[in-house]
Amino acid sequence: MDTIGFIGLGIMGAPMAGHLLDAGYPVIASDHRKPLPADLVEKGLAAVSGHDAVARAADILITMVPDTPQMAHVLFGERGVAAGLAPGKLVVDMSSISPLATKDFAARINALGCDYLDAPVSGGEVGAKAALLTIMAGGPERAFQRALPVFEKLGRNITLVGGNGVGQTTKVANQIVVALTIEAVAEALVFASKAGADPAKVRQALMGGLAASRILEVHGERMIKRTFAPGFRIELHQKDLALALEGAKALGVSLPNTSTTQQLFNSCVANGGAKEDHSGLVKALERMAAHEVA
Amino acid sequence: MDTIGFIGLGIMGAPMAGHLLDAGYPVIASDHRKPLPADLVEKGLAAVSGHDAVARAADILITMVPDTPQMAHVLFGERGVAAGLAPGKLVVDMSSISPLATKDFAARINALGCDYLDAPVSGGEVGAKAALLTIMAGGPERAFQRALPVFEKLGRNITLVGGNGVGQTTKVANQIVVALTIEAVAEALVFASKAGADPAKVRQALMGGLAASRILEVHGERMIKRTFAPGFRIELHQKDLALALEGAKALGVSLPNTSTTQQLFNSCVANGGAKEDHSGLVKALERMAAHEVA
C-alpha cells in the first residue's frame, strides 16, 4: 500500500485525509507551520516537519491548496515538495488552479523523475465529507491507474480526461457551466417573479422539460427559499471564473457570458455576499430589478 | 365530449390535432385559406369556412399559431374567433406569444362570457408527434380542469402555473434557461477544446456532477457530433428571447446574459444558421475564437 503525503488539511483536505486513514493508508503530513487536526492524529496521521520531509517519507503526494501561488510555493518554495522528491514518486494535485501553470508544474516535476496528475474535484465540502467528489484527472494513464485506488476512497465519477492540464481545464469548464446555469436560472426566476408568477411553481413546471438541471433543482430552490448559507462560496467561484477569463485571454477564446457573470459576482461581493452560496448571484439581478424573487 | 376547434394545423398543430382525433374528439378546422391536411381529414377532421365558423361549431377553441400578431388576427381580425364565440366556450392558446398581450386577449375574450387559457408548450415537433409536450398553463382553475383531459392527450408535465399570462411568462422563463444553458455549455466546450482537451471527454466528466443538465446531455452532444439539423430552430428561439427582452423592458428587469445570447443568435443568423438547431449557437463562439469544437 502506497504511503500518502497529504499537504493542505483544510475544509476539503481534512475529511479527504480522514477517508484515506479510514481505508488503512499510512498518511503523513507536516506540522512545521501549525499543529495537525486532533481527529486525524487520533486516526493515525503521522507528522514530519516540512513539505520536503513529507515528500521524502511518502510514495504519493496529494496537494489540496487554495490557489496557484500557494501550489507553486508548496512545490518549489523553501522546504518545498520538489526538494524531497526522488524518482518514481507521484504528485497528485487535487486543488483547483490554473491549467496553464499546471503544465509548467508537471514538466518541472517530470524532470525530477516523477509523474504528475492534476485531479481537481467538484462537490465541495459536502462531497469531501461524504467521499462523493467528482474527480477530473489530467496526466499519464499509468499515473492515473496508480492513483485510482486512492481516488476511489474519495469520490465517484472519476475520469481521466487527458494529459497534464486537462484535468484543470475540465474543472474550469465545469465551473463555467455551473456559474452560467445559476445565472440563467436567476434571470428566469427574476423575470417570472416580476411578471407576477409564483417562482416556485415556475421552477416546478420547468423541471419537467428541457430546462431541467441539477442547478435548477438545487440552486433554484435556494433562490426561492432564500437559503444562501454555503454551499459553495461566491468568492471561490470568482476565483474559478478568473481562471476561465485568464485562460480565455491566453488561448484567444471569447467567453461573453462568463465575463458578465463574473461582474455579477463582483456586485455580490460589493454588497457583502462574498461568503454566501453562489446561488446568491440572484441578488445582483434582484438589485438591478428592484425586486426580490421570494 | 367537448367538440374541439383547432386553428393552426402547422408543424406542431397538425400532430396535436391528430392525437385528439385518435382519442375520439370531434375536431373542426377552417378550410377558408387552404385545404386541410389529408391525413387528418381521413381521421375525421371536419371542415367549416372561417375562424368565426370554427368558434360557432366548437366548445373548446385551440390555437397554435406562430406569433402575437397572428394570434391577434385569429382572435379579433376579419372572420375571427371572437365573432363566433358565445358564452361558456373556452379559448386555449397553445402558441408561444407575448405574456403582456395575452393578458389583454384574455380580458377581451372574458368580456364575451368565455374563459381563456394560455397554455404554451415545450418539446417541439418531436414532443408534439409523440404526445410528450410539457404544458405550462395560465388561467382560471375551472378552465384548466375543463381542458385537462384534452391536454392529457397531448403531453405530460402539465402544470397550472397561475392566472392568465403566467403560462406564457413560464414559457419565456423556460426559453431563457434553455438558451443560456446552451450558451454555457458552448462557452465551456470551446474553452476546453481550444485548451487542448477532448470535448467529448469533458462533457462526459461534467455529466457526473453539478454541471449536469438535459442541455449538456443533448445539445452538448450535438455540438461535438456537429448534428445541427433541427430540433428547435435558432430563428424560433430568437423570437422567444425577443419576448423575454421586450418583457424585461416593460417590467423593469435586467437580463444581461439573455441579451448577449440573443446577439450570438443574431450572429448565427447572419452566417446562415437561422434554420439550424439552437445548439448551433456554439458556432458564434467558434467564429469568435477561430476554433471549432469538433
XYZ file of C-alpha atoms in Angstrom:
588
model
C 0.000 0.000 0.000
C 1.420 3.387 -1.015
C 2.235 5.841 1.753
C 0.353 9.094 1.205
C 1.787 12.530 1.942
C -1.073 14.996 2.342
C -0.455 18.729 2.021
C -3.385 21.074 2.737
C -5.580 19.778 5.566
C -8.239 22.480 5.206
C -12.013 22.290 4.807
C -11.637 19.917 1.849
C -8.317 18.233 2.635
C -9.015 17.207 6.228
C -12.025 14.955 5.518
C -10.249 13.553 2.445
C -7.190 12.586 4.517
C -9.586 11.110 7.062
C -11.090 8.775 4.432
C -7.616 7.589 3.432
C -6.706 6.866 7.070
C -10.022 5.045 7.488
C -9.144 2.927 4.453
C -5.887 1.906 6.080
C -3.437 4.074 4.107
C -0.406 5.341 6.008
C -0.817 9.148 5.789
C 1.860 11.705 6.619
C 1.584 15.478 6.957
C 3.794 18.348 8.010
C 3.368 20.130 11.325
C 6.061 22.743 10.614
C 3.514 25.573 10.353
C 0.680 24.535 12.635
C -0.433 21.565 14.722
C -2.248 18.765 12.871
C -6.017 18.233 13.363
C -6.526 16.145 16.513
C -9.148 13.852 14.966
C -6.750 12.904 12.152
C -3.877 12.301 14.575
C -6.215 10.028 16.501
C -6.835 8.082 13.293
C -3.101 7.599 12.866
C -1.910 10.630 10.889
C 1.890 10.817 11.190
C 3.795 14.102 11.460
C 7.072 15.251 9.944
C 8.371 18.809 9.642
C 8.326 20.488 6.202
C 6.842 19.639 2.796
C 10.258 18.344 1.711
C 10.154 15.864 4.601
C 6.639 14.790 3.602
C 7.902 14.175 0.070
C 10.811 12.106 1.387
C 8.529 9.910 3.512
C 5.656 9.378 1.039
C 5.132 7.480 -2.222
C 2.196 9.616 -3.407
C 1.977 13.332 -2.591
C -1.532 14.785 -2.553
C -1.909 18.572 -2.514
C -5.135 20.421 -1.738
C -4.381 24.122 -1.515
C -6.406 27.283 -2.268
C -4.735 28.742 -5.369
C -1.954 28.722 -7.956
C 0.608 30.807 -5.985
C 0.250 28.554 -2.931
C 0.654 25.481 -5.110
C 3.847 26.964 -6.593
C 5.110 27.661 -3.087
C 4.283 24.159 -1.796
C 6.085 22.531 -4.727
C 9.036 24.816 -5.342
C 9.315 27.211 -2.385
C 11.507 26.905 0.688
C 11.290 23.366 2.135
C 9.041 22.532 -0.845
C 7.982 19.142 -2.156
C 10.457 19.238 -5.055
C 13.390 19.276 -2.616
C 12.256 15.951 -1.139
C 11.191 14.060 -4.275
C 13.016 11.072 -5.695
C 12.356 9.248 -8.997
C 9.240 7.056 -9.029
C 7.153 9.177 -6.679
C 3.834 10.637 -7.800
C 2.463 14.154 -7.234
C -1.340 14.434 -7.352
C -2.676 17.990 -7.213
C -6.353 17.968 -6.260
C -6.526 21.764 -5.864
C -8.341 23.910 -8.447
C -5.624 26.025 -10.027
C -4.518 27.416 -13.381
C -4.423 24.864 -16.250
C -1.545 26.781 -17.827
C 0.555 26.843 -14.631
C -0.252 23.145 -14.182
C 1.501 22.225 -17.443
C 4.605 24.034 -16.197
C 4.456 22.411 -12.743
C 4.039 18.975 -14.317
C 7.046 19.467 -16.591
C 9.242 20.515 -13.657
C 8.106 17.531 -11.542
C 8.609 15.161 -14.508
C 12.177 16.468 -14.786
C 12.766 15.041 -11.284
C 11.733 11.564 -12.489
C 8.217 11.748 -11.019
C 4.756 11.611 -12.577
C 2.261 14.412 -12.034
C -1.523 14.263 -12.068
C -3.830 17.244 -11.921
C -7.006 15.898 -10.350
C -9.294 18.736 -9.254
C -12.628 17.862 -7.749
C -16.167 19.152 -7.625
C -18.690 18.506 -4.905
C -17.376 20.895 -2.268
C -17.171 20.331 1.481
C -20.278 18.131 1.443
C -18.801 15.920 -1.277
C -15.441 15.741 0.506
C -17.038 14.651 3.790
C -19.279 12.066 2.099
C -16.480 10.756 -0.171
C -18.676 11.634 -3.148
C -16.372 14.002 -5.020
C -16.294 14.134 -8.815
C -12.653 13.852 -9.877
C -11.388 15.176 -13.233
C -7.842 13.988 -13.893
C -5.127 15.004 -16.343
C -1.856 13.130 -16.774
C -0.343 9.830 -17.917
C -2.505 6.695 -17.860
C -0.032 4.812 -15.618
C -0.119 7.587 -13.026
C -3.919 7.603 -13.150
C -4.043 3.822 -12.603
C -1.668 4.155 -9.665
C -3.788 6.894 -8.064
C -7.149 5.286 -8.861
C -7.450 3.163 -5.664
C -6.819 6.367 -3.675
C -9.365 8.349 -5.730
C -11.939 5.616 -5.155
C -11.760 6.309 -1.416
C -12.560 9.993 -2.062
C -15.231 10.095 -4.731
C -17.054 8.614 -7.676
C -17.350 9.768 -11.304
C -13.580 9.588 -11.639
C -12.458 10.398 -15.189
C -9.046 10.601 -16.844
C -9.872 13.379 -19.289
C -6.467 13.837 -20.970
C -2.851 14.857 -20.386
C -1.487 17.243 -17.760
C -3.515 20.428 -17.506
C -6.637 18.849 -18.968
C -7.971 17.943 -15.521
C -7.748 21.614 -14.518
C -9.190 22.693 -17.876
C -12.153 20.384 -17.282
C -12.672 21.831 -13.816
C -12.703 25.340 -15.271
C -15.215 24.189 -17.916
C -17.333 22.724 -15.118
C -17.269 25.985 -13.189
C -18.228 27.952 -16.322
C -21.281 25.746 -16.850
C -22.273 25.862 -13.175
C -21.958 29.650 -12.844
C -23.729 30.387 -16.121
C -26.530 27.940 -15.379
C -27.049 29.567 -11.975
C -27.179 32.919 -13.772
C -29.669 31.514 -16.318
C -31.980 30.249 -13.590
C -31.655 33.577 -11.765
C -32.620 35.595 -14.873
C -35.619 33.328 -15.470
C -36.864 33.478 -11.873
C -36.450 37.250 -11.525
C -38.243 37.766 -14.855
C -41.088 35.410 -13.963
C -41.470 36.736 -10.438
C -41.568 40.374 -11.525
C -44.147 39.397 -14.183
C -46.372 38.196 -11.347
C -45.724 34.446 -11.488
C -45.000 32.312 -8.413
C -41.312 31.385 -8.864
C -41.766 28.081 -7.018
C -44.441 26.998 -9.487
C -42.387 28.188 -12.434
C -39.405 26.172 -11.211
C -41.669 23.136 -10.828
C -43.062 23.494 -14.352
C -39.575 23.902 -15.831
C -38.200 20.836 -14.056
C -40.258 18.614 -16.374
C -38.665 19.749 -19.624
C -35.511 20.728 -21.465
C -34.663 23.392 -18.867
C -34.134 20.676 -16.233
C -30.755 20.665 -14.491
C -29.149 19.946 -11.144
C -28.749 23.722 -10.799
C -32.456 24.464 -11.398
C -33.252 21.812 -8.823
C -30.780 22.735 -6.079
C -29.884 26.401 -6.637
C -33.302 27.360 -7.999
C -34.787 26.134 -4.738
C -32.176 28.057 -2.722
C -33.089 31.296 -4.546
C -36.778 30.802 -3.784
C -36.307 29.706 -0.155
C -33.559 32.312 0.439
C -31.107 29.762 1.848
C -27.799 31.352 0.936
C -25.572 29.734 3.579
C -22.758 27.921 1.730
C -22.645 25.518 -0.065
C -20.005 26.910 -2.377
C -18.920 30.458 -1.673
C -19.162 33.232 -4.253
C -15.547 34.280 -3.546
C -14.388 30.781 -4.558
C -16.448 30.777 -7.733
C -14.988 34.211 -8.524
C -11.548 32.640 -8.316
C -12.597 29.889 -10.746
C -14.102 32.316 -13.275
C -10.901 34.377 -13.020
C -9.024 31.258 -14.173
C -11.514 30.925 -17.051
C -11.123 34.552 -18.144
C -7.332 34.497 -17.744
C -7.257 31.279 -19.787
C -9.587 32.762 -22.397
C -7.209 35.673 -22.929
C -4.180 33.403 -23.189
C -5.930 30.973 -25.562
C -7.757 33.516 -27.734
C -11.261 32.449 -26.713
C -14.228 34.775 -26.126
C -16.420 33.960 -23.113
C -19.039 36.719 -23.119
C -21.442 35.312 -20.533
C -18.640 34.124 -18.240
C -17.357 37.688 -18.304
C -20.740 39.215 -17.439
C -21.404 36.610 -14.755
C -18.099 37.477 -13.105
C -19.256 41.116 -12.997
C -22.430 39.974 -11.227
C -20.303 38.067 -8.691
C -18.296 41.284 -8.210
C -21.554 43.077 -7.442
C -22.481 40.407 -4.883
C -19.107 40.804 -3.163
C -19.511 44.599 -3.152
C -22.807 44.080 -1.337
C -21.356 41.806 1.333
C -22.103 38.466 -0.347
C -18.570 37.051 -0.735
C -19.173 34.223 1.711
C -22.707 33.407 0.595
C -23.516 30.391 -1.573
C -23.116 31.029 -5.317
C -26.899 30.856 -5.710
C -26.752 34.309 -4.047
C -25.858 35.543 -7.551
C -29.608 36.084 -7.952
C -29.339 39.065 -5.590
C -27.284 41.021 -8.139
C -30.140 40.699 -10.659
C -32.704 41.433 -7.957
C -30.948 44.669 -7.083
C -30.885 45.643 -10.765
C -34.645 44.983 -10.983
C -35.530 46.401 -7.552
C -37.459 43.174 -6.953
C -36.902 40.044 -4.884
C -37.834 36.577 -6.166
C -39.116 35.494 -2.764
C -67.148 15.022 -25.058
C -66.290 18.622 -25.987
C -66.037 19.471 -29.668
C -62.611 20.942 -30.418
C -61.998 23.756 -32.873
C -58.368 23.692 -33.946
C -56.738 26.750 -35.519
C -53.186 26.413 -36.775
C -52.508 22.997 -38.293
C -48.778 23.556 -38.832
C -45.736 21.530 -37.803
C -46.913 21.473 -34.174
C -50.677 21.787 -34.582
C -51.204 19.003 -37.129
C -49.874 16.128 -34.993
C -51.649 17.584 -31.929
C -54.992 17.630 -33.755
C -54.239 14.096 -34.913
C -53.893 12.893 -31.299
C -57.264 14.454 -30.417
C -58.939 12.749 -33.380
C -57.280 9.463 -32.369
C -58.717 9.910 -28.876
C -62.204 10.260 -30.316
C -62.710 14.010 -30.013
C -64.776 15.670 -32.730
C -62.308 18.168 -34.249
C -63.219 21.022 -36.589
C -60.953 23.313 -38.599
C -61.338 26.029 -41.206
C -60.506 25.454 -44.860
C -61.141 29.063 -45.891
C -57.470 29.738 -46.576
C -56.066 26.396 -47.631
C -57.111 22.758 -47.899
C -56.886 20.690 -44.704
C -54.168 18.017 -44.283
C -55.373 14.827 -45.963
C -54.255 12.520 -43.131
C -56.309 14.498 -40.620
C -59.377 14.520 -42.908
C -59.013 10.755 -43.154
C -59.083 10.582 -39.335
C -62.361 12.521 -39.342
C -61.368 16.183 -39.212
C -64.440 18.274 -40.174
C -64.203 21.468 -42.217
C -66.035 24.776 -41.952
C -65.080 28.089 -43.571
C -63.592 30.820 -41.360
C -62.342 31.025 -37.759
C -65.679 32.534 -36.740
C -67.414 29.417 -38.075
C -64.964 27.197 -36.154
C -65.817 29.128 -32.987
C -69.533 28.691 -33.624
C -69.200 24.923 -34.093
C -66.773 24.146 -31.245
C -66.883 24.073 -27.429
C -63.147 24.477 -26.941
C -61.029 26.545 -29.355
C -57.362 25.589 -29.522
C -54.969 27.971 -31.266
C -51.416 27.088 -32.321
C -50.025 29.959 -34.373
C -46.513 31.368 -34.877
C -46.604 34.749 -33.125
C -48.514 37.502 -31.300
C -49.751 39.424 -34.380
C -51.162 36.237 -35.929
C -52.874 35.369 -32.657
C -54.431 38.852 -32.558
C -55.618 38.362 -36.137
C -57.057 34.894 -35.476
C -58.993 36.139 -32.453
C -60.063 39.637 -33.444
C -59.398 40.033 -37.177
C -61.828 39.585 -40.066
C -63.803 36.353 -39.626
C -62.008 35.942 -36.293
C -62.802 33.638 -33.395
C -64.346 36.439 -31.309
C -67.085 36.943 -33.899
C -68.223 33.331 -33.448
C -67.899 32.915 -29.676
C -70.856 32.533 -27.325
C -70.816 32.486 -23.503
C -69.477 29.267 -21.966
C -66.951 28.465 -24.670
C -63.254 28.154 -23.856
C -60.288 29.550 -25.771
C -56.993 27.711 -25.225
C -53.949 29.354 -26.804
C -51.108 26.862 -27.054
C -48.924 29.189 -29.145
C -45.859 30.878 -27.626
C -46.678 34.582 -27.660
C -46.300 37.734 -25.566
C -47.344 37.360 -21.886
C -48.407 41.020 -21.864
C -50.586 40.720 -24.998
C -52.036 37.521 -23.540
C -53.484 39.381 -20.542
C -55.213 41.762 -22.959
C -56.514 38.934 -25.178
C -57.837 37.066 -22.127
C -59.691 40.141 -20.850
C -61.353 40.689 -24.227
C -62.382 37.018 -24.503
C -63.659 37.067 -20.889
C -65.833 40.061 -21.820
C -67.616 37.753 -24.298
C -68.502 35.357 -21.447
C -65.744 32.858 -22.269
C -62.750 31.592 -20.300
C -59.248 31.880 -21.708
C -56.217 29.700 -21.015
C -52.704 30.421 -22.178
C -51.088 27.005 -22.420
C -47.811 27.170 -24.343
C -45.779 24.018 -24.731
C -42.197 22.900 -24.880
C -40.913 19.784 -26.551
C -41.045 20.924 -30.169
C -42.083 18.886 -33.195
C -40.773 15.664 -31.651
C -42.792 16.238 -28.481
C -45.902 17.130 -30.474
C -45.675 13.962 -32.565
C -45.033 11.736 -29.542
C -47.711 13.442 -27.406
C -44.984 14.233 -24.859
C -45.273 18.009 -24.710
C -44.678 19.926 -21.488
C -47.671 22.241 -20.995
C -47.472 25.428 -18.882
C -50.929 26.875 -18.305
C -52.212 30.228 -17.081
C -55.866 30.954 -16.340
C -58.745 30.046 -14.027
C -58.724 26.670 -12.277
C -62.126 25.683 -13.726
C -60.912 26.340 -17.262
C -57.784 24.300 -16.571
C -59.841 21.376 -15.254
C -62.044 21.540 -18.347
C -59.042 21.488 -20.679
C -57.055 18.905 -18.712
C -58.463 15.779 -20.452
C -57.515 17.389 -23.784
C -54.020 18.320 -22.534
C -53.511 14.748 -21.351
C -53.832 13.575 -24.956
C -51.054 15.979 -25.985
C -48.420 15.832 -23.303
C -47.303 15.159 -19.757
C -45.864 17.504 -17.109
C -48.995 19.621 -17.319
C -48.936 22.474 -14.788
C -51.364 25.278 -13.975
C -48.789 27.877 -13.012
C -51.058 30.870 -12.306
C -53.533 33.294 -13.855
C -53.730 34.450 -17.468
C -50.346 35.422 -18.850
C -48.428 33.283 -16.360
C -48.373 30.308 -18.737
C -46.676 32.473 -21.364
C -44.381 34.002 -18.716
C -43.331 30.492 -17.691
C -42.636 29.578 -21.308
C -40.434 32.657 -21.676
C -38.619 31.712 -18.444
C -38.114 28.211 -19.869
C -36.648 29.593 -23.087
C -34.306 31.878 -21.146
C -32.945 28.911 -19.177
C -32.638 26.721 -22.274
C -30.843 29.361 -24.390
C -28.485 30.417 -21.610
C -27.656 26.837 -20.671
C -26.855 26.071 -24.313
C -24.632 29.143 -24.308
C -22.970 27.998 -21.055
C -22.193 24.572 -22.484
C -20.901 26.188 -25.673
C -18.517 28.501 -23.771
C -17.229 25.560 -21.727
C -16.676 23.290 -24.731
C -14.978 25.951 -26.868
C -12.722 26.875 -23.942
C -11.831 23.252 -23.177
C -11.329 22.321 -26.801
C -9.057 25.269 -27.546
C -7.088 24.414 -24.377
C -6.371 21.016 -25.942
C -8.953 18.860 -24.164
C -11.205 16.365 -25.945
C -14.665 17.974 -25.688
C -16.407 14.580 -25.672
C -14.422 13.508 -22.598
C -15.002 16.857 -20.911
C -18.747 16.542 -21.488
C -18.632 13.016 -20.046
C -16.743 14.133 -16.941
C -19.146 17.051 -16.379
C -22.251 14.863 -16.688
C -21.429 13.295 -13.322
C -21.613 16.483 -11.274
C -23.358 19.763 -10.618
C -22.978 20.848 -14.257
C -25.309 18.035 -15.350
C -28.353 19.077 -17.394
C -30.580 17.897 -20.208
C -28.874 20.557 -22.340
C -25.343 19.294 -21.598
C -26.538 15.813 -22.466
C -28.484 16.543 -25.663
C -27.103 19.822 -27.035
C -23.570 19.226 -25.772
C -23.527 16.034 -27.803
C -24.922 17.854 -30.862
C -22.090 20.437 -30.654
C -19.472 17.696 -30.516
C -21.022 15.488 -33.229
C -21.925 18.531 -35.394
C -25.544 17.482 -35.801
C -27.233 20.837 -36.269
C -30.355 19.720 -38.150
C -33.367 20.908 -36.129
C -34.506 20.169 -33.440
C -35.561 23.644 -32.492
C -34.602 26.352 -34.949
C -32.459 29.333 -33.969
C -34.957 31.725 -35.621
C -37.688 30.441 -33.282
C -35.510 30.781 -30.202
C -34.697 34.327 -31.347
C -38.415 35.050 -31.325
C -38.698 33.720 -27.760
C -35.736 35.738 -26.475
C -37.253 38.809 -28.155
C -40.341 38.249 -25.979
C -38.051 37.987 -22.933
C -36.200 41.212 -23.752
C -39.386 43.098 -24.661
C -40.926 41.878 -21.378
C -37.791 42.824 -19.446
C -38.036 46.391 -20.716
C -41.751 46.634 -19.879
C -41.283 45.098 -16.417
C -38.057 46.851 -15.444
C -35.923 43.711 -15.284
C -32.303 43.375 -16.429
C -31.428 40.194 -18.328
C -27.742 40.660 -19.215
C -26.953 37.139 -20.436
C -30.253 36.794 -22.307
C -29.327 39.991 -24.107
C -25.848 38.771 -25.060
C -27.147 35.350 -26.065
C -29.633 36.997 -28.426
C -26.689 38.803 -30.038
C -24.991 35.443 -30.555
C -28.171 34.114 -32.192
C -28.107 37.207 -34.424
C -24.569 36.282 -35.431
C -25.684 32.744 -36.260
C -28.477 34.064 -38.463
C -26.055 36.450 -40.188
C -23.924 33.421 -41.021
C -26.777 31.408 -42.493
C -27.764 29.477 -39.358
C -31.381 30.646 -38.901
C -32.828 27.222 -39.616
C -30.212 25.223 -37.705
C -30.884 23.716 -34.287
C -30.281 26.134 -31.398
C -27.217 24.103 -30.388
C -25.681 25.790 -33.480
C -25.199 28.772 -31.144
C -21.761 27.262 -30.475
C -20.704 28.348 -33.980
C -20.915 32.019 -32.984
C -18.369 31.409 -30.211
C -16.275 29.231 -32.515
C -16.062 32.022 -35.074
C -15.002 34.442 -32.322
C -12.262 32.013 -31.246
C -11.287 30.887 -34.756
C -11.573 27.319 -33.472
C -14.080 24.510 -33.896
C -15.042 22.215 -31.017
C -15.120 19.171 -33.279
